C-alpha cells in the first residue's frame, strides 16, 4: 500500500512539474534572463538550459544565444560541451540551433575558425558539428594573421636650404 501511495505521489509530482514547465511566465522569463546572464562556463550553461529551456524564445532565447556564443568563441573546455551534447540529444540540438540563430551571425566566423583549426584531440565529430552549423561563415582571412597594412606613397624629400 505504501509503495502504491508513493508511486501515485511521484506521478502527480511529475505531471505537475511537467505542466509547470511547459509555459514560461513573465516571472520565469525574468529569472531565466538573470540566471543566463551569470553563466560563465559550460556546466552553468547546461544547468541553466535544464532549468529554463521552457523559456527558450524571444529575449530569453537571445540571452541563451549570447551565452552560447560567448563561451564558444572563448573555446575553453569545449570537451565539457562536447560530452554534454553527446549525452543529451536535446541539448545537442539546442546548442546548434543557437549557433545557427541570426543573433549569432557576427560570431560564427570566429567559431568556424576555432572548430576547424583548434579541435581538441578526440573531438572530431563535435568540431564537425560546430563547423557545419557555422558553414558559410568562413573567415575571409587566415585566422591569427593580420591584414597587410596599406602601402603609403613615398615621403617627399625635405626642401633643401
C-alpha positions as MATLAB code, in Angstrom:
seq = 'XXXXXXXXXXXXXXXXXXXXXXXXXXXXXXXXXXXXXXXXXXXXXXXXXXXXXXXXXXXXXXXXXXXXXXXXXXXXXXXXXXXXXXXXXXXXXXXXXXXXXXXXXXXXXXXXXXXXXXXXXXXXXXXXXXXXXXXXXXXXXXXXXXXXXXXXXXXXXXXXX';
ca = [
       0.000    0.000    0.000;
       2.807    2.437    0.866;
       4.515    1.705   -2.454;
       1.301    2.437   -4.357;
       0.865    5.737   -2.499;
       4.484    6.657   -3.165;
       4.118    5.823   -6.860;
       0.946    7.889   -7.097;
       2.613   10.840   -5.366;
       5.587   10.646   -7.714;
       3.292   10.514  -10.744;
       1.374   13.594   -9.576;
       4.642   15.422   -8.916;
       5.982   14.537  -12.373;
       2.797   15.685  -14.107;
       2.674   18.889  -12.051;
       6.340   19.651  -12.773;
       5.902   18.982  -16.498;
       2.802   21.170  -16.642;
       4.509   23.946  -14.698;
       7.485   23.949  -17.047;
       5.503   23.818  -20.283;
       4.798   27.548  -20.220;
       7.143   30.380  -19.415;
       5.592   33.014  -17.213;
       6.916   36.584  -17.245;
       8.411   35.866  -13.811;
      10.146   32.769  -15.256;
      11.498   34.782  -18.195;
      12.961   37.392  -15.848;
      14.558   34.746  -13.642;
      15.858   32.874  -16.686;
      17.440   36.020  -18.116;
      19.201   36.745  -14.831;
      20.446   33.163  -14.499;
      21.709   33.039  -18.080;
      23.499   36.367  -17.719;
      25.551   34.845  -14.878;
      26.674   31.845  -16.963;
      30.458   31.726  -17.324;
      31.212   28.058  -18.054;
      29.713   25.099  -19.867;
      28.415   23.418  -16.709;
      26.466   26.545  -15.754;
      25.057   26.837  -19.267;
      23.873   23.224  -19.191;
      22.221   23.762  -15.796;
      20.557   26.971  -16.999;
      19.260   25.137  -20.037;
      17.829   22.351  -17.861;
      16.202   24.896  -15.558;
      14.915   27.331  -18.192;
      14.604   25.509  -21.529;
      10.844   26.024  -21.379;
      11.556   29.766  -21.743;
      13.780   29.442  -24.840;
      12.099   32.047  -27.021;
      12.183   35.803  -27.509;
      14.512   37.695  -25.204;
      15.458   34.577  -23.234;
      16.492   32.857  -26.472;
      18.686   35.847  -27.284;
      20.268   35.546  -23.834;
      20.901   31.847  -24.425;
      22.490   32.648  -27.802;
      24.720   35.294  -26.227;
      25.866   32.833  -23.553;
      26.463   30.012  -26.053;
      28.477   32.200  -28.377;
      30.408   33.946  -25.601;
      31.602   30.583  -24.293;
      32.060   29.025  -27.730;
      34.187   31.851  -29.130;
      36.322   31.695  -25.978;
      36.789   27.978  -26.859;
      37.855   26.913  -23.364;
      36.960   23.467  -22.042;
      34.887   22.640  -25.113;
      35.369   18.971  -24.227;
      32.794   19.578  -21.456;
      30.327   20.924  -24.014;
      31.062   18.047  -26.395;
      30.395   15.469  -23.665;
      27.103   17.126  -22.662;
      25.964   17.350  -26.284;
      26.810   13.683  -26.858;
      24.956   12.598  -23.713;
      21.801   14.617  -24.429;
      20.441   14.889  -27.992;
      18.055   17.697  -26.986;
      20.952   19.726  -25.611;
      22.915   19.000  -28.794;
      20.056   20.397  -30.869;
      19.686   23.394  -28.536;
      23.365   24.351  -28.904;
      23.379   24.000  -32.694;
      20.119   25.942  -33.025;
      21.633   28.841  -31.103;
      24.860   28.714  -33.127;
      22.727   28.930  -36.287;
      20.460   31.705  -34.993;
      20.512   35.153  -36.553;
      21.682   36.618  -33.245;
      24.924   34.595  -33.559;
      25.868   35.647  -37.087;
      28.632   38.066  -36.082;
      30.463   35.406  -34.052;
      30.056   32.452  -36.423;
      33.255   33.126  -38.440;
      35.347   33.028  -35.254;
      33.627   29.864  -34.105;
      34.093   28.219  -37.502;
      37.787   29.057  -37.350;
      38.178   27.539  -33.888;
      36.323   24.367  -34.826;
      38.481   23.913  -37.931;
      41.881   24.857  -36.520;
      41.747   24.169  -32.767;
      39.719   20.985  -32.417;
      40.665   19.131  -29.221;
      42.036   15.643  -29.688;
      39.272   13.067  -29.963;
      36.541   15.659  -30.610;
      36.392   15.429  -34.405;
      32.648   14.704  -34.529;
      31.886   17.603  -32.198;
      34.056   20.008  -34.208;
      32.471   18.803  -37.449;
      29.012   19.573  -35.997;
      30.097   23.056  -34.947;
      31.782   23.745  -38.298;
      28.699   22.521  -40.171;
      26.471   24.785  -38.064;
      28.668   27.744  -38.984;
      29.251   26.730  -42.624;
      29.145   29.661  -44.967;
      30.651   31.812  -42.232;
      34.257   31.103  -43.107;
      36.618   33.908  -42.216;
      37.887   35.968  -45.116;
      41.457   35.812  -43.885;
      43.661   33.205  -42.294;
      42.916   33.091  -38.557;
      45.583   34.721  -36.453;
      47.100   36.678  -39.314;
      46.744   40.403  -39.649;
      45.756   42.019  -42.896;
      48.664   43.773  -44.609;
      48.992   47.472  -43.991;
      48.231   49.757  -46.919;
      51.178   50.985  -48.891;
      51.877   54.645  -48.284;
      53.214   56.888  -51.013;
      56.913   57.729  -50.623;
      57.574   60.745  -48.480;
      58.897   63.703  -50.407;
      62.347   64.876  -49.530;
      62.519   67.914  -47.272;
      63.237   71.135  -49.126;
      66.924   71.996  -49.492;
      68.232   75.208  -47.967;
];
